[in-house]
Coordinates of C-alpha atoms and ligand atoms in Angstrom, one line a residue:
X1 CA -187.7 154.2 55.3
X2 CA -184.2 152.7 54.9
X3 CA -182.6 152.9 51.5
X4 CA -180.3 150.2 52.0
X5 CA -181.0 147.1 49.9
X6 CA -181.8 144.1 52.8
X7 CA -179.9 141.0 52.8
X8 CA -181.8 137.9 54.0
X9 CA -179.9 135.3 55.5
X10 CA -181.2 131.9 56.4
X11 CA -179.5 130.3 58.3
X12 CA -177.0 130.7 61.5
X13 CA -174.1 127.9 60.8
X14 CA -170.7 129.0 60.1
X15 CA -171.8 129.7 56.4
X16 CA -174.3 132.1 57.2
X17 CA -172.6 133.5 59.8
X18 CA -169.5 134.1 57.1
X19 CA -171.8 136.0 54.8
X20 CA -173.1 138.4 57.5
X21 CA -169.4 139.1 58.4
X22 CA -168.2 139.8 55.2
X23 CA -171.4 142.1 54.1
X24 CA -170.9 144.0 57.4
X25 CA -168.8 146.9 55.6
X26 CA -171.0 147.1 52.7
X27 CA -174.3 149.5 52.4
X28 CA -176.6 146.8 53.5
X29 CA -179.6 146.2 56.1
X30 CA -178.7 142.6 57.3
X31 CA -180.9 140.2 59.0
X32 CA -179.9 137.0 59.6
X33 CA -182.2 133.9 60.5
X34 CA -182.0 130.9 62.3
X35 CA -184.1 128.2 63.4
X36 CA -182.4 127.3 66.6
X37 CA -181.9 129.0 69.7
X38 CA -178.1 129.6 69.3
X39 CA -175.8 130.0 66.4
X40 CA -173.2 127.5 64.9
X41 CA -175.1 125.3 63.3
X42 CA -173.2 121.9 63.5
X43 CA -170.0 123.6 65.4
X44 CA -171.7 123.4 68.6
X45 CA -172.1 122.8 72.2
X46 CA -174.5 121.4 74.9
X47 CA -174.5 120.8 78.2
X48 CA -173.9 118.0 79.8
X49 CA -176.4 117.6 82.3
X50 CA -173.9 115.6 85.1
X51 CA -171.3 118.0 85.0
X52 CA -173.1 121.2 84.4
X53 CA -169.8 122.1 81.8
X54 CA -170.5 123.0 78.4
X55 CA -169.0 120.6 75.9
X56 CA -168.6 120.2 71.8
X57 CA -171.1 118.4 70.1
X58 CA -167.1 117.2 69.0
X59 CA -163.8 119.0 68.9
X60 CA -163.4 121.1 65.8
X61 CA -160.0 121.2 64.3
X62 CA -158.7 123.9 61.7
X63 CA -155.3 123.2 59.3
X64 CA -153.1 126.0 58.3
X65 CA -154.3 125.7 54.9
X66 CA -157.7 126.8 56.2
X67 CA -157.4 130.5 55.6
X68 CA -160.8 131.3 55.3
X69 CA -161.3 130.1 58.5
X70 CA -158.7 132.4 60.0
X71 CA -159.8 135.5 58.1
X72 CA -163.0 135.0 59.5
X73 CA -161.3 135.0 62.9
X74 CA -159.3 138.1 62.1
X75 CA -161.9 140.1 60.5
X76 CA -164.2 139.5 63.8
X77 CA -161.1 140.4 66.3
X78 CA -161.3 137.1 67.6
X79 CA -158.1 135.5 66.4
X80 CA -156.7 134.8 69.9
X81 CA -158.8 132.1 70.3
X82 CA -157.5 130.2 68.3
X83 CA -154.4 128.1 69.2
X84 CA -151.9 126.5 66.9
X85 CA -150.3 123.1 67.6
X86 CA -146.3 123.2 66.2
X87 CA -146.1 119.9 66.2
X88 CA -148.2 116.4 65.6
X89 CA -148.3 113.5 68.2
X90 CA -148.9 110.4 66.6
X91 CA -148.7 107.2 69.3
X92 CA -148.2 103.6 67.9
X93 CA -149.3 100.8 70.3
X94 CA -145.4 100.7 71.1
X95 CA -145.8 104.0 73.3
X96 CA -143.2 106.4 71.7
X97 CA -144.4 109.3 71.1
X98 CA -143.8 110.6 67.0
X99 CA -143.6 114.1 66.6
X100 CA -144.6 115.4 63.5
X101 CA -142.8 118.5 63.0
X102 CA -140.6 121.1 60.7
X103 CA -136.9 120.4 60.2
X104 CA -135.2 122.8 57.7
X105 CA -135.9 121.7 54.6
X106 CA -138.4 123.7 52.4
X107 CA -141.6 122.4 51.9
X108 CA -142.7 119.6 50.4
X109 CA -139.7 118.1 52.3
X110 CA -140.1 119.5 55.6
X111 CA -141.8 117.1 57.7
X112 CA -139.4 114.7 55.9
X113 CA -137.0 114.1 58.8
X114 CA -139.5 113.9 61.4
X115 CA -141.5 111.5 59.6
X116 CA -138.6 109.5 58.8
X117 CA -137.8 108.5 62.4
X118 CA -141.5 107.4 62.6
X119 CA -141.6 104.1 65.6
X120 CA -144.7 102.4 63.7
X121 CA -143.7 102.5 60.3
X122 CA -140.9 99.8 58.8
X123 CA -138.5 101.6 56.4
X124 CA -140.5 99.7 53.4
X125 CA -143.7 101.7 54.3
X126 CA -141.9 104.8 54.3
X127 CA -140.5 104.3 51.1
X128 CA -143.8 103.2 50.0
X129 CA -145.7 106.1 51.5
X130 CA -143.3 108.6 50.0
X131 CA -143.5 107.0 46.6
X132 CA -147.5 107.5 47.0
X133 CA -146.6 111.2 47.8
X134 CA -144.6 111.8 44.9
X135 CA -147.1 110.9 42.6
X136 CA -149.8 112.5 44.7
X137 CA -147.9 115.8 43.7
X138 CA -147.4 115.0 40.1
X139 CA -151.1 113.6 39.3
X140 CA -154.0 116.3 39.9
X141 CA -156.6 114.0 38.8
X142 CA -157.0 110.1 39.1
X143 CA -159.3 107.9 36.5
X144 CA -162.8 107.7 38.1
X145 CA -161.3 109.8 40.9
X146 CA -160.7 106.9 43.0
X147 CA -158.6 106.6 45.7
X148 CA -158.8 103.0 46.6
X149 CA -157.8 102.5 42.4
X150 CA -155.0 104.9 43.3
X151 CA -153.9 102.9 46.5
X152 CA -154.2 99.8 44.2
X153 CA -151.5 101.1 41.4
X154 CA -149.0 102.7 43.9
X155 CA -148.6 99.2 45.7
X156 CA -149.1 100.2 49.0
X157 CA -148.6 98.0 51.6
X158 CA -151.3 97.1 53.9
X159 CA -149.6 98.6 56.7
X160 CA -148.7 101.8 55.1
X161 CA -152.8 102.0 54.2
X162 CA -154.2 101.3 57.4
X163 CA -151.5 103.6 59.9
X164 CA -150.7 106.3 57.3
X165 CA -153.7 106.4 54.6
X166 CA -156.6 105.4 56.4
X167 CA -155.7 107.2 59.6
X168 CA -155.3 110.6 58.2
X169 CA -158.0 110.8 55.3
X170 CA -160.8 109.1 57.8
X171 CA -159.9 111.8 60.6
X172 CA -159.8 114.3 57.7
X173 CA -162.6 113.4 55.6
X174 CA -164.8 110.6 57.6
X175 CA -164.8 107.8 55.0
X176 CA -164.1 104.8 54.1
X177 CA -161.0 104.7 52.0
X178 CA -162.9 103.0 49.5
X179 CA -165.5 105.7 49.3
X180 CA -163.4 108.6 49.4
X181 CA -162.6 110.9 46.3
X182 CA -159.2 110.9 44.9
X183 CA -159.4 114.8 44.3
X184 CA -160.0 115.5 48.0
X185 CA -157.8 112.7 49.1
X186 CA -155.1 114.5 47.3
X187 CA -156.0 118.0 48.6
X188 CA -155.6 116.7 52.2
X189 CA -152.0 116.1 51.6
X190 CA -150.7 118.3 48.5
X191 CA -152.3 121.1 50.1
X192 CA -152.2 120.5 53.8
X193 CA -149.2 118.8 54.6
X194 CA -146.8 119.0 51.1
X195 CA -147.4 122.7 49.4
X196 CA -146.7 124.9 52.2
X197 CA -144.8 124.9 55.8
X198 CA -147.3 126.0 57.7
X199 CA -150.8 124.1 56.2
X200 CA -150.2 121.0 58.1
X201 CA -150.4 122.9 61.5
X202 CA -153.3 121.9 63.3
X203 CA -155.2 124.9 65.6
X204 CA -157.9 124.9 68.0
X205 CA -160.4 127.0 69.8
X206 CA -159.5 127.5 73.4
X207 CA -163.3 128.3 74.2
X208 CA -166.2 126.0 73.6
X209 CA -167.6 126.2 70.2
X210 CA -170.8 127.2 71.5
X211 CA -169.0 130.5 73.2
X212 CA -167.3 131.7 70.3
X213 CA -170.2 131.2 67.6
X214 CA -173.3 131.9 70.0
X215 CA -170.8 134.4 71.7
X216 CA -168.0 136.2 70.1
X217 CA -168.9 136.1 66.8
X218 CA -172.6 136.8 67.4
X219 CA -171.9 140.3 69.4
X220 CA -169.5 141.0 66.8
X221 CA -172.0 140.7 64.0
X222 CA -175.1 143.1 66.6
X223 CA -172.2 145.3 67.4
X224 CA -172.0 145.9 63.3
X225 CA -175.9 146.2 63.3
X226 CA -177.0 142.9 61.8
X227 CA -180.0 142.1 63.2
X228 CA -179.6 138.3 64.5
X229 CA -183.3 136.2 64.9
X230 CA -183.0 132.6 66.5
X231 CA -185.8 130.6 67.2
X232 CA -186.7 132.5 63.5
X233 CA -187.2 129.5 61.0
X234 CA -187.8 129.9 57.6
X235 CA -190.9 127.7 56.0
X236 CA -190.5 128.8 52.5
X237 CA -189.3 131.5 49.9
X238 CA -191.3 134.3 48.3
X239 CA -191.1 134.9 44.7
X240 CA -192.9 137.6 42.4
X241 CA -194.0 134.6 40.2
X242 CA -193.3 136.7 37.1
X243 CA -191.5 134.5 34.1
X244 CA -188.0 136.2 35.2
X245 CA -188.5 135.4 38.9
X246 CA -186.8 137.4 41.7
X247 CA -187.3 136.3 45.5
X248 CA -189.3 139.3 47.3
X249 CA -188.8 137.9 51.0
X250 CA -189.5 135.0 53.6
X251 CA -192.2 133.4 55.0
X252 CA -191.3 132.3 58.6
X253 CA -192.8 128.7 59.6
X254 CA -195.0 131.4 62.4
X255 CA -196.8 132.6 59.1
X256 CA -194.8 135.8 59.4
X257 CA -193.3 137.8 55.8
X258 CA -189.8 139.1 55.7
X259 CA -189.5 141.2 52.5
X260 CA -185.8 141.3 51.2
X261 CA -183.5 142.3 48.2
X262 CA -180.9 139.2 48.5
X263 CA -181.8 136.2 50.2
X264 CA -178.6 133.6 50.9
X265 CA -179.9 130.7 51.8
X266 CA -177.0 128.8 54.1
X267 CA -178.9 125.7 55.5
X268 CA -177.1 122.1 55.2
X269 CA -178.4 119.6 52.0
X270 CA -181.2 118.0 53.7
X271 CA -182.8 120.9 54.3
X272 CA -182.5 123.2 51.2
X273 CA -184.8 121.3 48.7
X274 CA -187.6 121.9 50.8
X275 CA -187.1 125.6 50.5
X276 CA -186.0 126.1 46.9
X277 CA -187.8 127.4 44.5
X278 CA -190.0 124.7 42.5
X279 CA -188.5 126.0 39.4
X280 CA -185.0 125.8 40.6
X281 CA -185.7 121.7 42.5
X282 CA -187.0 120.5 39.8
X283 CA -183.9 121.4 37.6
X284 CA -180.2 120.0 37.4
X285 CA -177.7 120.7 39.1
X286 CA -180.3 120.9 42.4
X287 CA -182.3 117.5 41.5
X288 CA -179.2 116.2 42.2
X289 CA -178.7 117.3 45.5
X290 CA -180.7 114.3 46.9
X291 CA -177.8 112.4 46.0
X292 CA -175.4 113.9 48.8
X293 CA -174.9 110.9 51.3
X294 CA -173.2 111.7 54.6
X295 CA -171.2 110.0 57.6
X296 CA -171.6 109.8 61.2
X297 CA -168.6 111.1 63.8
X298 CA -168.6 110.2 67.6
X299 CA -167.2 112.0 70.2
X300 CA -166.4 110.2 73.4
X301 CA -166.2 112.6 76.6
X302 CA -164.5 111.6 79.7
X303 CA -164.2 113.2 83.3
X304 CA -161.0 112.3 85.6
X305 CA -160.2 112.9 88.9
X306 CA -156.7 113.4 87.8
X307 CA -154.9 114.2 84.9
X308 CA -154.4 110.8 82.7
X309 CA -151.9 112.7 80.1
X310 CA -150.0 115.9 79.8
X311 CA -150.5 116.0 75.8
X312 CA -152.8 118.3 74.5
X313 CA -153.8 116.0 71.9
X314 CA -152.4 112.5 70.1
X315 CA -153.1 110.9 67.1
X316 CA -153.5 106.7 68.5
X317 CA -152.5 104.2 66.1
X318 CA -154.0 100.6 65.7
X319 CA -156.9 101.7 68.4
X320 CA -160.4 102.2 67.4
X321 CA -160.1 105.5 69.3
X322 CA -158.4 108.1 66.4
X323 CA -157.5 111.2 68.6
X324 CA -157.4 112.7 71.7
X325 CA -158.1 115.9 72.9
X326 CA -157.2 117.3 76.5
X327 CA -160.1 119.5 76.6
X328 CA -158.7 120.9 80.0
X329 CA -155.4 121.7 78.8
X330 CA -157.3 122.9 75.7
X331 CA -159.3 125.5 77.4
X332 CA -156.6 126.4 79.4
X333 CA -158.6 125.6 82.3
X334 CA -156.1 125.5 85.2
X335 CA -154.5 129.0 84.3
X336 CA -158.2 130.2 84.3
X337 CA -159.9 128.6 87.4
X338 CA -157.1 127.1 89.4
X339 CA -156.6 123.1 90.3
X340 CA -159.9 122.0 88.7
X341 CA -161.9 119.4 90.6
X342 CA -162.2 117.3 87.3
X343 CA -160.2 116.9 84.0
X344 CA -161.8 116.2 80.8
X345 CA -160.4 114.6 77.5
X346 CA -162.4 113.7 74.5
X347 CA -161.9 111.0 71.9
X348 CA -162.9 111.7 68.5
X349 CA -164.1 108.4 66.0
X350 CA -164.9 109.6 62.5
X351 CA -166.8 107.5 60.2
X352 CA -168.2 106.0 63.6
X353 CA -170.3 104.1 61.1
X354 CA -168.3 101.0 61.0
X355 CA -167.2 101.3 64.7
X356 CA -171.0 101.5 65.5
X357 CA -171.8 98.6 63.0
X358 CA -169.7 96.6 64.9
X359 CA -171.6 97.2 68.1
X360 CA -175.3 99.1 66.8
X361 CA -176.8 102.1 68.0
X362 CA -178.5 101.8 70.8
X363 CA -177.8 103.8 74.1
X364 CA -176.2 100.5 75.3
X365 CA -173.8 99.9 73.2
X366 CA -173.1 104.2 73.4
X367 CA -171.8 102.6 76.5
X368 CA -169.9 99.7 75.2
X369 CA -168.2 102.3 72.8
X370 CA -167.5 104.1 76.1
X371 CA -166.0 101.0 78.0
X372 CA -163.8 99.7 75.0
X373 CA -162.4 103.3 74.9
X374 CA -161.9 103.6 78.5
X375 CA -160.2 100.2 78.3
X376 CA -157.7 101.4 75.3
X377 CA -157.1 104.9 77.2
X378 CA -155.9 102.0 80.5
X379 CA -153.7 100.9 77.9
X380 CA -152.0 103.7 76.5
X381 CA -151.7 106.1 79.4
X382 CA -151.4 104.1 83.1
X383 CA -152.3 106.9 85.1
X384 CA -155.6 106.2 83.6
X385 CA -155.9 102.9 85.9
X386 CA -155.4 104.9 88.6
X387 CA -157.7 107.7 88.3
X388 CA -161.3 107.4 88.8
X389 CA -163.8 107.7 85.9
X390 CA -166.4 110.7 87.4
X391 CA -168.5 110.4 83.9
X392 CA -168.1 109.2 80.4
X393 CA -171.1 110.2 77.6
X394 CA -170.6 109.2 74.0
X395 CA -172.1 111.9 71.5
X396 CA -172.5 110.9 67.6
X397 CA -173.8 113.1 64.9
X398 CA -175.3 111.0 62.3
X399 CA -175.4 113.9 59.7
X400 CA -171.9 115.2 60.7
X401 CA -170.7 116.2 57.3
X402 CA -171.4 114.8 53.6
X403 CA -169.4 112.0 52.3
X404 CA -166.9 112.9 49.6
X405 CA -167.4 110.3 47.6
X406 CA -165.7 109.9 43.9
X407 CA -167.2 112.7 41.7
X408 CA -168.8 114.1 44.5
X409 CA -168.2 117.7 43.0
X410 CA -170.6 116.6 40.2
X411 CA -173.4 117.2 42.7
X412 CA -172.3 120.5 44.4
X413 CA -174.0 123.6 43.4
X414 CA -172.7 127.1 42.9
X415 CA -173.5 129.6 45.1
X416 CA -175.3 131.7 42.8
X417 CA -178.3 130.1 41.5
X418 CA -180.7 131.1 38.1
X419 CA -182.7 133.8 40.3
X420 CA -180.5 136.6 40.3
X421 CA -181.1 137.9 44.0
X422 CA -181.0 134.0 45.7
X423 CA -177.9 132.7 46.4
X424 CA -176.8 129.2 48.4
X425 CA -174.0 128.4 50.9
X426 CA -173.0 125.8 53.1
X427 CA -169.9 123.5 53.3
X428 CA -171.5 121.3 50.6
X429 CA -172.1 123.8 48.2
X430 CA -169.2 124.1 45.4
X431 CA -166.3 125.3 47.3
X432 CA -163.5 122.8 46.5
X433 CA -163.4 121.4 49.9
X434 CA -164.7 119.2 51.6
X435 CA -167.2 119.5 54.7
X436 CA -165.0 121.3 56.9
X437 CA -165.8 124.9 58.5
X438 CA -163.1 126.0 55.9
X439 CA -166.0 124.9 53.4
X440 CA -168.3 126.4 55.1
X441 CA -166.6 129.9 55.6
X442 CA -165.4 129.5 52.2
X443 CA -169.5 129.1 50.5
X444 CA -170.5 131.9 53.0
X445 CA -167.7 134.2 51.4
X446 CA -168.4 133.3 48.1
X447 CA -172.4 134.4 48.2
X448 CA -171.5 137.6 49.9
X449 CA -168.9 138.3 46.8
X450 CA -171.9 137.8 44.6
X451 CA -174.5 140.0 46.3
X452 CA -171.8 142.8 46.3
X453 CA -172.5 145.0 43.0
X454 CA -170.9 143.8 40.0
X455 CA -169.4 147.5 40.1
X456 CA -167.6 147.3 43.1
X457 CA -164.7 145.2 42.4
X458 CA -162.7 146.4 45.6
X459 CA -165.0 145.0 47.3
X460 CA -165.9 142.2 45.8
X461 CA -162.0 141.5 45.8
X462 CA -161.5 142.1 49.3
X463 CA -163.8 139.6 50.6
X464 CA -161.8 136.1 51.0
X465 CA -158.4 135.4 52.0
X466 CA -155.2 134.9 50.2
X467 CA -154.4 131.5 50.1
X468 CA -150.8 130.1 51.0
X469 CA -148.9 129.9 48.5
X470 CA -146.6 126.7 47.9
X471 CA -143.0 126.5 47.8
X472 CA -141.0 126.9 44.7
X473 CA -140.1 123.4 45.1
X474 CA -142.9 122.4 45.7
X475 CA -144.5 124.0 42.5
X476 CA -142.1 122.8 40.6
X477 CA -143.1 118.9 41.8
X478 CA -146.2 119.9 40.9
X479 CA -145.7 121.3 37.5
X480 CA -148.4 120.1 35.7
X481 CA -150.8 120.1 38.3
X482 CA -154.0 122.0 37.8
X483 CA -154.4 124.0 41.2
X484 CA -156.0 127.0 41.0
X485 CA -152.7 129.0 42.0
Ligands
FAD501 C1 -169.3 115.9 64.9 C2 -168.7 116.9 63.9 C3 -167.3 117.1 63.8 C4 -166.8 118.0 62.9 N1 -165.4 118.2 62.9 C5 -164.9 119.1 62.2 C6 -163.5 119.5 62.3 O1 -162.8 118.9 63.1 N2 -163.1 120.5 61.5 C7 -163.8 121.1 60.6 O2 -163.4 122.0 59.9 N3 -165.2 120.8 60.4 C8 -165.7 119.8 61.2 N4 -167.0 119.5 61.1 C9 -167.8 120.1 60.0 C10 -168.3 121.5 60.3 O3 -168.9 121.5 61.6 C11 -169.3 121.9 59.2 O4 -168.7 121.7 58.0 C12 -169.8 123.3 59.3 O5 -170.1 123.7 60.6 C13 -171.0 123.5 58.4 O6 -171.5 124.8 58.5 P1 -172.7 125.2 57.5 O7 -173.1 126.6 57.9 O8 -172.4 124.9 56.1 O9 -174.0 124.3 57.9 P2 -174.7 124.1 59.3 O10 -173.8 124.1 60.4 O11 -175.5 122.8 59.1 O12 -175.7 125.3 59.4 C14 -177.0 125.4 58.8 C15 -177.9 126.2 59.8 O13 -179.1 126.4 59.2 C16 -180.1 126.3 60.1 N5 -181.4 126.0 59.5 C17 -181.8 124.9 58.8 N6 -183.0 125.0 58.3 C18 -183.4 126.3 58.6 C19 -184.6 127.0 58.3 N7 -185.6 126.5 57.7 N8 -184.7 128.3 58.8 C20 -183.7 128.9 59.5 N9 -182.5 128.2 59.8 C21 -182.4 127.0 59.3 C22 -179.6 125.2 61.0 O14 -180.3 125.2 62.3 C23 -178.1 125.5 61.1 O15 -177.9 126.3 62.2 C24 -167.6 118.6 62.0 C25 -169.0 118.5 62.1 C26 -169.5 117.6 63.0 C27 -171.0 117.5 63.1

């Protein structure tokens, strides 16, 4: 008989997966389950039937900032894989390509210089745009925390919304401006781009999602003894139905009882009222959980027989396209496997649900979306006329990630609910961040924190990361902000 209490987790997304990391070192039996065949939850790959090559559902992109994320890498041994971009390359429809990178100055000015030389912008945006900074910084909270009010009172100009505003907070948050909170507008740039200068550096995997979750990560966690169930999914929890409830196990939807002393239940909103409690759903704050919309991102994948750009990725201006990613260069391919036979870029549309509004849903007009990119990617990079097109498939998520919406926060649980021994994760959970694998890492941290004995504050303390901490100057901008450093 083993004496160590057993942690239940359901659920193998990056939040579930964070909280069997992080319990590895503690005295714990760990069994972690999961409905699907592989792990990753929503950071994940298929594939793709034509070319036989496993692809994202959709590139994933970490910030700096994101140091949850990176612990998670470090504490696994799996930090290599993940590469850092030094610079941003945003391209206007002029063709020059902006860098976005560190001059000298200390943060928040350091991307100052670099930004100023910006092609796309006139010099009244930019004066506009760093007006809107400064009071970013020296306003923590907005009325109603809207951003579109915000945009209203800082008088920015139209341009300045749709090539600075728009383009970074719907690639970061995948909203409409007009539906996005002004607390997690803010946090994009104070924390990302202003506080610190290393938070606006983007990084990315340089293997698929699907071999680093359903790979690396998952023989980390069995060579550390947790005991990893796919195809395992969970119909409902068990509870000893006395007046102060405690969850006693699982049911699995084969009829089959885990018993357990914690359960951590890290599925995404839509699924978790069906498997709460009765007493816990029918209370606030997890009524309110029904009231969690989210948005839709498209990925657009396309095979070359020839390399149509050297840059690993670019930001495109004006286009419906938003980014590009060189998947080949990415993944290092060449180094790897010599001159490959095919090169593969992907597009990346968040919010897709205007762009798809425009044109509906159906598989045909997947392929309209497909042609109108193909036709801006002939614009923008000629080599693209030239080479021939071996495949294109377009790839939306309808569910991607839950729309941060004004207030949004209102409707995020915390981690630890009213029954001691059942806790919740997932990026939507309360984290202060929005759905990101940050968030996710972050609410999977958090619930491991809380199953740790209240005695073991080493422990307990060791679990997250440190977070960067801003400038002096940039702390002094932001003196009467209400950040939690
Ligand atoms: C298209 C797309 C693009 C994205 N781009 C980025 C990006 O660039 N950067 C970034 O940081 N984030 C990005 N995200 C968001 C990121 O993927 C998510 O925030 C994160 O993966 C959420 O992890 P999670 O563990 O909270 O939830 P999920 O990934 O949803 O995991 C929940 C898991 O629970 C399992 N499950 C559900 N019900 C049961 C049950 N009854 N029994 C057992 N298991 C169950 C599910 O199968 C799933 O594996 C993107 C997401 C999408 C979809």
């Amino acid at each position: 008989m083993n004496s160590q209490p057993h942690v239940v987790i359901v659920g193998g997304g990056l939040a579930g997966l964070s909280a069997a990391v992080a319990l590895t070192k503690q005295n714990f039996r760990i069994t972690l389950l999961e409905s699907r065949p592989r792990l990753g939850g929503r950071a994940t790959s298929i594939i793709d039937q034509t070319t036989g090559e496993l692809i994202d559902n959709c590139q994933h992109v970490n910030m700096g900032c994101c140091v949850n994320f990176q612990h998670l890498c470090e504490l696994t041994g799996s930090r290599q894989h993940l590469i850092t971009e030094h610079q941003l390359q945003f391209l206007g429809r002029d063709g020059v390509v902006n860098r976005l990178r560190n001059g000298w100055l200390p943060a928040p000015a350091h991307l100052a210089a670099a930004f100023a030389c910006f092609s796309y912008l006139s010099l009244r945006d930019k004066i506009d745009l760093a007006r809107g900074m400064w009071s970013l910084m020296r306003n923590p909270t907005w009325p109603g925390d809207s951003l579109i009010d915000f945009l209203n009172q800082s008088r920015q100009t139209s341009q300045a919304i749709n090539r600075f505003w728009n383009l970074v907070l719907v690639s970061a948050l995948s909203e409409d401006l007009s539906r996005i909170s002004y607390h997690y507008a803010r946090q994009v740039f104070v924390d990302g781009f202003l506080s610190h200068r290393e938070g606006w550096k983007v990084q990315l995997l340089n293997i698929p999602l699907g071999h680093f979750y359903d790979g690396v990560i998952k023989s980390w966690l069995e060579s550390q003894g947790v005991k990893l169930r796919l195809q395992a999914g969970v119909k409902q929890l068990e509870l000893n139905g006395e007046v102060d409830s405690q969850i006693t196990g699982v049911t699995l939807t084969n009829g089959e009882t885990v018993s357990a002393d914690h359960v951590i239940l890290a599925v995404s909103f839509d699924r978790v009222m069906s498997l709460l409690p009765d007493q816990l759903a029918n209370t606030e704050p997890y009524q309110s959980i029904s009231q969690i919309e989210s948005a839709p991102i498209s990925s657009l994948h396309f095979w070359f027989d020839r390399p149509i750009t050297a840059l690993r990725h670019a930001v495109l201006i004006d286009r419906t396209s938003q980014w590009m990613f060189n998947r080949t260069a990415i993944l290092n391919s060449e180094q790897k496997y010599g001159k490959p036979e095919k090169y593969a870029y992907q597009i990346v549309i968040s919010n897709s649900r205007s762009t798809r509004q425009q044109s509906g849903v159906s598989q045909r007009t997947q392929q309209e979306l497909v042609n109108e990119v193909h036709q801006e990617l002939k614009e923008i990079w000629p080599e693209t006329r030239t080479a021939q097109l071996l495949h294109a498939r377009a790839i939306t998520e309808h569910r991607a990630v839950f729309s941060v919406l004004p207030e949004i926060d209102k409707l995020r649980p915390l981690q630890q609910t009213e029954i001691s021994n059942l806790q919740i994760a997932g990026d939507w959970t309360s984290t202060g961040w929005p759905a990101t694998m940050e968030g996710a890492v972050r609410s999977g941290f958090l619930a491991a924190e809380n199953v740790i004995p209240i005695g073991d504050l080493h422990a307990k303390s060791h679990v997250g990361a440190t977070e960067l901490l801003p400038s002096v100057f940039a702390r002094v901008f932001m003196k009467n902000s209400n950040l939690k450093y």
